[in-house]
Amino acid sequence: MPSLSVNIGGMILKNPVMTASGTFGYGEEYAEFIDLNRLGAVVVKGLSLKPKEGNPVPRIVETASGMLNAIGLQNIGVDRFILEKMPFLRRFDTKVICNFFGDSVDEYVHAADVLSRTDGVHALEMNVSCPNKQAGWCVFGTDPAVLHNVVTAVRKVCRIPLIVKLSPNVTSIAHMAKVAEGSGADAVSLINTITGMAIDIRSRRPLLANKIGGLSGPAIKPVAVRMVWEVFNAVKIPIVGMGGIMTAADALEFLIAGARGIAVGTANFVNPAATVEIVEALEQFLVDEQVNDVNELVGSLRL
Amino acid sequence: MPSLSVNIGGMILKNPVMTASGTFGYGEEYAEFIDLNRLGAVVVKGLSLKPKEGNPVPRIVETASGMLNAIGLQNIGVDRFILEKMPFLRRFDTKVICNFFGDSVDEYVHAADVLSRTDGVHALEMNVSCPNKQAGWCVFGTDPAVLHNVVTAVRKVCRIPLIVKLSPNVTSIAHMAKVAEGSGADAVSLINTITGMAIDIRSRRPLLANKIGGLSGPAIKPVAVRMVWEVFNAVKIPIVGMGGIMTAADALEFLIAGARGIAVGTANFVNPAATVEIVEALEQFLVDEQVNDVNELVGSLRL
Amino acid sequence: MLTVQPLQPATFPVPGQFYMLQAGASYDPLLKRPFSYLSAENGSITFLYRIRGKGTRAIAALREKETISLIGPLGNAYPVPSGEFIAVAGGIGIASLFSLFGAATGRATLFWGGRTAGELLMTETVRGLVRTAVITTDDGSAGRKSLVTEPFREYLAVNAHLPVYVCGSTPMMKAVAALCSDAGARCFVSLEAYMACGVGACLGCVVKIRDSENHEGRFRSVCKDGPVFDASTVVWEGQ
Amino acid sequence: MLTVQPLQPATFPVPGQFYMLQAGASYDPLLKRPFSYLSAENGSITFLYRIRGKGTRAIAALREKETISLIGPLGNAYPVPSGEFIAVAGGIGIASLFSLFGAATGRATLFWGGRTAGELLMTETVRGLVRTAVITTDDGSAGRKSLVTEPFREYLAVNAHLPVYVCGSTPMMKAVAALCSDAGARCFVSLEAYMACGVGACLGCVVKIRDSENHEGRFRSVCKDGPVFDASTVVWEGQ
Ligand SMILES: Cc1cc2nc3c(=O)[nH]c(=O)nc-3n(C[C@H](O)[C@H](O)[C@H](O)COP(=O)(O)OP(=O)(O)OC[C@H]3O[C@@H](n4cnc5c(N)ncnc54)[C@H](O)[C@@H]3O)c2cc1C
Ligand SMILES: Cc1cc2nc3c(=O)[nH]c(=O)nc-3n(C[C@H](O)[C@H](O)[C@H](O)COP(=O)(O)OP(=O)(O)OC[C@H]3O[C@@H](n4cnc5c(N)ncnc54)[C@H](O)[C@@H]3O)c2cc1C
Ligand SMILES: Cc1cc2nc3c(=O)[nH]c(=O)nc-3n(C[C@H](O)[C@H](O)[C@H](O)COP(=O)(O)O)c2cc1C
Ligand SMILES: Cc1cc2nc3c(=O)[nH]c(=O)nc-3n(C[C@H](O)[C@H](O)[C@H](O)COP(=O)(O)O)c2cc1C
Ligand code: FES
Ligand code: FES
């Protein structure tokens, strides 16, 4: 049996397959479809200190081989999450990664502090790339100086591995990854959604109540793979790759491009068993290709 | 009959529908499929002062609802173009727009000078966003200062309308559009392709010989529409919108978002008659919706 | 109409529940689409659908014996009425109420509206399952030429003690809910929403629902907390 | 096999030409795929194809009387041999040469190789059209167990005056071209390439072709300047 285990910034996962934040609820939602124990990690819906209402509907619209979402980061807040959702998640033999965000450095720090002290939370994933949020909000993930500040501040309070989730809506994601690395991130994950828009031509209104939304799904996979490869060539910390992964073949593109872990997002909606099927097919691929350890694939692109 | 005519930086087009550079050859290739006289403008394959060989094959690979290309700007050069292709293009009652590029400011200026003095060339489109080109090349379109320099220099020699074609691979395309406007551009066109990559998982090699390529087609439409809307809110000069336009409904999204002209790229490959069908359906839409002038639609997004 | 035979033993659905369906392996269309089940027996499940766009076109292109991918049964259920009840359907909304006609002990008085006769499928079968069916169309091509709310309003005026079950377009449901609220009748609506996951994970399909603690309403997912809601708790927004 | 009936009067194809085909209206798969025509008569065109991926799967899913979208005839043609000739086909490459068997005045000696017998379709029909057909498979499941180049080499040794027409995988065509070059035989190859447009507009399908002015070769498009090239002009790169 080939080894599937990977080390993401000090956290050992049984396999590289995770769920992408916001596409897997708090884990419960898919627990009746798949065995969560099979996953490398469960990454939960983005959390903020206080609960958030999110955007009005319509929040989603399908596009060619993709979807736009403008959920607006609706979530139950850190406190209710710890109280109501963590007891369930602790029952599983998988890593729990809490995705979180804030609308100020203070809020980021506060949320990170509470979450990183919570029993059963194995790592944090910082969402600094929120194309769904209004105005000034976006800057965390698109301005190097702002990114440096917030990651440095969070790093100080975070006692567990810290993954910084990067926005693709930048000129150089490799540069942003270096900034995250330099500010103390243990790993980076990418890509978050690409900002997009769709218009109803009869009413001449945006199809999303929030006007713009984030594009995900197979449509963005080539962009995501390219960005993972660019980041792999720029930083030493591990990369969690995502963006349009539907099958093990897709996951393998990311691993070969340089991702040590991969996350499955939109695919969960299409096929609730996508994650587990990817774990199984990944293992089979390693057997077929006589690779003993999945880590041998990471960044193994031949040029 | 509603009016379809639009003014792009001083050039009057009979309708807003153009071809996207690099997807329509030099016009000849599609002349046996459609009547070029029906088009607002023909935009030819990107030209450089000297002929260019382009990249090795494979140069194209299909992705979900899109394609990656790394043609490498193969072209016959300005001189042969004027000698061999312009006589053919002059025969048609449509505007001819020459897309061009260079690998130095000098080359840009030189090519613009020659092309803008060529009889029958109605406007120039400056390609400053060449994700297919090596290393330093990309900076023209992604660095504001470099963009300012090259556009300013070209502006000085260009006697006809100058359209600057922007790269989507930037943090703020609205900012780049403002720079182009400030440097003397008569119009901007967007988006060029989004840089992407695809990997063959068995051989672990990139599927394009050039490793990375440009993503086009329906997959990128939501990103393109969003960018057109952002640029529309940032500049006063007209916008030519493109990226994934397959049908008149797609074209209308761009017009409503703020494009005064639209260009059809990848769709030509799928349906050689796409441009003409879009002109016809656009006209029908105006009739159905009782809009007298297509210009009324431009930027008519209701929020 | 589409009848599917699950490859693995499947849970039995109850009236009000739905499935997410997808035909074909292409990524365009990408997402599954929600459909109420029409009936479920002998291990097979039947759906009634109207072709709207890409997703339903792909379903319509299926040939006999081909496979379709589905998730379900999903969502909550209609509280099954213990006696007589009123049903209000808009067009294909009949699909959702259909299974209730068989499951309920009492019989239904059905008000069923469509734009044209063509939108009202299987009318004879439906008539056989209800006490009375009052049909309306916008163009008068079948039944009375009026909105479905017209005859319903008249009937409700003297039957406000009966529970009302509604499935149709949002404006229609909103109007019926308002009439019921005025008349003091209980009303259950099966809401429409764009759905991505169907299982409460994406939060794409939310609707504002009031509760005792919060009169403004809080977002609940139509797919998981619904699709059936007590109409008096629904905050009808901007529609 | 797929037979299509153009809705509008269409140009008649000549051997070597091809069409770009696409089934379905989905954007995934997005691009049309190139296929040689097998035969064209009574206004209908027939193709022979092997299912490889998304595009060919979509074609295989077509039902009788459904529409398919196509562009063609495209590309240049085989210079029709005036007398006897040699044909070398790899698997489905037979589709391209098939029409030449009927069009040529002389008859062909065919060397036809595949991995397994299953790759060699319509063998009986093909045998009926040629003088001799020598079949090879990698696994020996049909004909001789060898590469197709083996028996071809033997035959060429004493028949180098005959022109050679080849369609198959790139490595096979390269090998045949080399043998012909050594033997001094004329050789025409129908090249493979990924194509987006099929009409010379995208420059995606290029191959390096030598000419008198340029021995290193210049990029020519397989779709427009080919797919048939004189093998001696082809610069076989990195394959
Ligand atoms: C719980 C539930 C149960 C349903 N049951 C049935 C059923 O039994 N039979 C049936 O025919 N339909 C049913 N629907 C509606 C069905 O889901 C849509 O018709 C279908 O998603 C359309 O998909 P499409 O790809 O064909 O159309 P699309 O290409 O996605 O859209 C075509 C048009 O339909 C509209 N549309 C698409 N999806 C929805 C939606 N979810 N709500 C409102 N408008 C939409 C769009 O605005 C667009 O104008 C149900 C919907 C829900 C939420
Ligand atoms: C001029 C020409 C004529 C052809 N004639 C025929 C014919 O008559 N019958 C027939 O069955 N096939 C023919 N082909 C090949 C055919 O075009 C491909 O099999 C088809 O494009 C595969 O499409 P797909 O979507 O099913 O596979 P994809 O999903 O696109 O690819 C599946 C696999 O096939 C390979 N592949 C795909 N396209 C090509 C290509 N153009 N060249 C080489 N490998 C490819 C890919 O590497 C991949 O491994 C011809 C090709 C050319 C260039
Ligand atoms: C409905 C939806 C909600 C999302 N919510 C979050 C979120 O709360 N936090 C976050 O960091 N990313 C969020 N994302 C982004 C995904 O985690 C992922 O980065 C992106 O969707 C690309 O992956 P995919 O193409 O596999 O979906 C969300 C994506 C979707 C589709
Ligand atoms: C094969 C191909 C070649 C292209 N060549 C050029 C080019 O030479 N110059 C240029 O400015 N853009 C070029 N483009 C970009 C297109 O003009 C257009 O901006 C892009 O493809 C998005 O539009 P689409 O999605 O409709 O194809 C090329 C695109 C493709 C697909
Ligand atoms: S559709 Fe995803 S939460 Fe309801
Ligand atoms: S396929 Fe476009 S040039 Fe040949």
PDB file of N, CA, C and O in Angstrom, chain C residues 25-29 54 60-64 66, chain D residues 25-29 54 60-64 66:
ATOM      1  N   ALA C  25     -22.452  13.547 -18.098  1.00  0.00           N
ATOM      2  CA  ALA C  25     -21.218  13.668 -17.327  1.00  0.00           C
ATOM      3  C   ALA C  25     -20.483  14.956 -17.663  1.00  0.00           C
ATOM      4  O   ALA C  25     -19.374  15.185 -17.213  1.00  0.00           O
ATOM      5  N   SER C  26     -21.092  15.812 -18.449  1.00  0.00           N
ATOM      6  CA  SER C  26     -20.448  17.063 -18.844  1.00  0.00           C
ATOM      7  C   SER C  26     -20.392  18.017 -17.648  1.00  0.00           C
ATOM      8  O   SER C  26     -21.177  17.905 -16.712  1.00  0.00           O
ATOM      9  N   TYR C  27     -19.450  18.956 -17.700  1.00  0.00           N
ATOM     10  CA  TYR C  27     -19.393  19.987 -16.656  1.00  0.00           C
ATOM     11  C   TYR C  27     -20.246  21.195 -17.040  1.00  0.00           C
ATOM     12  O   TYR C  27     -20.223  22.217 -16.363  1.00  0.00           O
ATOM     13  N   ASP C  28     -20.930  21.098 -18.152  1.00  0.00           N
ATOM     14  CA  ASP C  28     -21.838  22.185 -18.544  1.00  0.00           C
ATOM     15  C   ASP C  28     -23.120  21.568 -19.061  1.00  0.00           C
ATOM     16  O   ASP C  28     -23.117  21.062 -20.183  1.00  0.00           O
ATOM     17  N   PRO C  29     -24.229  21.577 -18.343  1.00  0.00           N
ATOM     18  CA  PRO C  29     -24.422  22.152 -17.018  1.00  0.00           C
ATOM     19  C   PRO C  29     -23.633  21.422 -15.930  1.00  0.00           C
ATOM     20  O   PRO C  29     -23.397  20.231 -16.034  1.00  0.00           O
ATOM     21  N   LYS C  54     -30.729  24.333 -19.685  1.00  0.00           N
ATOM     22  CA  LYS C  54     -29.719  23.299 -19.916  1.00  0.00           C
ATOM     23  C   LYS C  54     -29.955  22.003 -19.155  1.00  0.00           C
ATOM     24  O   LYS C  54     -29.822  20.920 -19.689  1.00  0.00           O
ATOM     25  N   ALA C  60     -34.127  15.544 -20.499  1.00  0.00           N
ATOM     26  CA  ALA C  60     -35.046  15.137 -21.553  1.00  0.00           C
ATOM     27  C   ALA C  60     -34.331  14.323 -22.633  1.00  0.00           C
ATOM     28  O   ALA C  60     -34.951  13.529 -23.343  1.00  0.00           O
ATOM     29  N   ALA C  61     -33.026  14.505 -22.750  1.00  0.00           N
ATOM     30  CA  ALA C  61     -32.266  13.800 -23.791  1.00  0.00           C
ATOM     31  C   ALA C  61     -31.919  12.375 -23.382  1.00  0.00           C
ATOM     32  O   ALA C  61     -31.394  11.603 -24.181  1.00  0.00           O
ATOM     33  N   LEU C  62     -32.205  12.030 -22.131  1.00  0.00           N
ATOM     34  CA  LEU C  62     -31.888  10.679 -21.660  1.00  0.00           C
ATOM     35  C   LEU C  62     -32.694   9.638 -22.418  1.00  0.00           C
ATOM     36  O   LEU C  62     -33.861   9.843 -22.727  1.00  0.00           O
ATOM     37  N   ARG C  63     -32.066   8.508 -22.681  1.00  0.00           N
ATOM     38  CA  ARG C  63     -32.777   7.398 -23.284  1.00  0.00           C
ATOM     39  C   ARG C  63     -33.118   6.369 -22.213  1.00  0.00           C
ATOM     40  O   ARG C  63     -32.509   6.341 -21.151  1.00  0.00           O
ATOM     41  N   GLU C  64     -34.034   5.507 -22.526  1.00  0.00           N
ATOM     42  CA  GLU C  64     -34.385   4.438 -21.600  1.00  0.00           C
ATOM     43  C   GLU C  64     -33.134   3.675 -21.197  1.00  0.00           C
ATOM     44  O   GLU C  64     -32.247   3.469 -22.005  1.00  0.00           O
ATOM     45  N   GLU C  66     -30.640   4.492 -19.576  1.00  0.00           N
ATOM     46  CA  GLU C  66     -29.428   5.262 -19.281  1.00  0.00           C
ATOM     47  C   GLU C  66     -29.416   5.632 -17.804  1.00  0.00           C
ATOM     48  O   GLU C  66     -30.449   5.645 -17.154  1.00  0.00           O
TER      49      GLU C  66
ATOM     50  N   ALA D  25     -25.065  20.781 -27.610  1.00  0.00           N
ATOM     51  CA  ALA D  25     -24.964  22.233 -27.536  1.00  0.00           C
ATOM     52  C   ALA D  25     -24.237  22.687 -26.275  1.00  0.00           C
ATOM     53  O   ALA D  25     -24.158  23.864 -25.981  1.00  0.00           O
ATOM     54  N   SER D  26     -23.698  21.748 -25.534  1.00  0.00           N
ATOM     55  CA  SER D  26     -23.003  22.087 -24.292  1.00  0.00           C
ATOM     56  C   SER D  26     -21.677  22.781 -24.614  1.00  0.00           C
ATOM     57  O   SER D  26     -21.130  22.618 -25.695  1.00  0.00           O
ATOM     58  N   TYR D  27     -21.174  23.577 -23.669  1.00  0.00           N
ATOM     59  CA  TYR D  27     -19.857  24.187 -23.834  1.00  0.00           C
ATOM     60  C   TYR D  27     -18.756  23.268 -23.301  1.00  0.00           C
ATOM     61  O   TYR D  27     -17.589  23.647 -23.257  1.00  0.00           O
ATOM     62  N   ASP D  28     -19.126  22.092 -22.860  1.00  0.00           N
ATOM     63  CA  ASP D  28     -18.134  21.119 -22.399  1.00  0.00           C
ATOM     64  C   ASP D  28     -18.519  19.757 -22.925  1.00  0.00           C
ATOM     65  O   ASP D  28     -19.455  19.180 -22.398  1.00  0.00           O
ATOM     66  N   PRO D  29     -17.874  19.212 -23.944  1.00  0.00           N
ATOM     67  CA  PRO D  29     -16.743  19.757 -24.681  1.00  0.00           C
ATOM     68  C   PRO D  29     -17.103  20.997 -25.497  1.00  0.00           C
ATOM     69  O   PRO D  29     -18.225  21.147 -25.948  1.00  0.00           O
ATOM     70  N   LYS D  54     -14.230  13.019 -24.440  1.00  0.00           N
ATOM     71  CA  LYS D  54     -15.501  13.734 -24.368  1.00  0.00           C
ATOM     72  C   LYS D  54     -16.188  13.934 -25.704  1.00  0.00           C
ATOM     73  O   LYS D  54     -17.383  13.745 -25.849  1.00  0.00           O
ATOM     74  N   ALA D  60     -21.050   9.638 -30.066  1.00  0.00           N
ATOM     75  CA  ALA D  60     -21.601   8.289 -29.928  1.00  0.00           C
ATOM     76  C   ALA D  60     -22.984   8.308 -29.276  1.00  0.00           C
ATOM     77  O   ALA D  60     -23.776   7.397 -29.455  1.00  0.00           O
ATOM     78  N   ALA D  61     -23.269   9.354 -28.504  1.00  0.00           N
ATOM     79  CA  ALA D  61     -24.553   9.429 -27.803  1.00  0.00           C
ATOM     80  C   ALA D  61     -25.680   9.928 -28.700  1.00  0.00           C
ATOM     81  O   ALA D  61     -26.842   9.928 -28.305  1.00  0.00           O
ATOM     82  N   LEU D  62     -25.324  10.362 -29.911  1.00  0.00           N
ATOM     83  CA  LEU D  62     -26.354  10.869 -30.828  1.00  0.00           C
ATOM     84  C   LEU D  62     -27.336   9.766 -31.201  1.00  0.00           C
ATOM     85  O   LEU D  62     -26.955   8.621 -31.399  1.00  0.00           O
ATOM     86  N   ARG D  63     -28.597  10.142 -31.333  1.00  0.00           N
ATOM     87  CA  ARG D  63     -29.607   9.214 -31.827  1.00  0.00           C
ATOM     88  C   ARG D  63     -29.889   9.496 -33.289  1.00  0.00           C
ATOM     89  O   ARG D  63     -29.614  10.591 -33.776  1.00  0.00           O
ATOM     90  N   GLU D  64     -30.479   8.539 -33.934  1.00  0.00           N
ATOM     91  CA  GLU D  64     -30.859   8.730 -35.325  1.00  0.00           C
ATOM     92  C   GLU D  64     -31.690  10.002 -35.472  1.00  0.00           C
ATOM     93  O   GLU D  64     -32.494  10.316 -34.602  1.00  0.00           O
ATOM     94  N   GLU D  66     -31.017  12.999 -35.060  1.00  0.00           N
ATOM     95  CA  GLU D  66     -30.584  14.181 -34.320  1.00  0.00           C
ATOM     96  C   GLU D  66     -29.616  14.986 -35.179  1.00  0.00           C
ATOM     97  O   GLU D  66     -29.006  14.455 -36.109  1.00  0.00           O
TER      98      GLU D  66
END
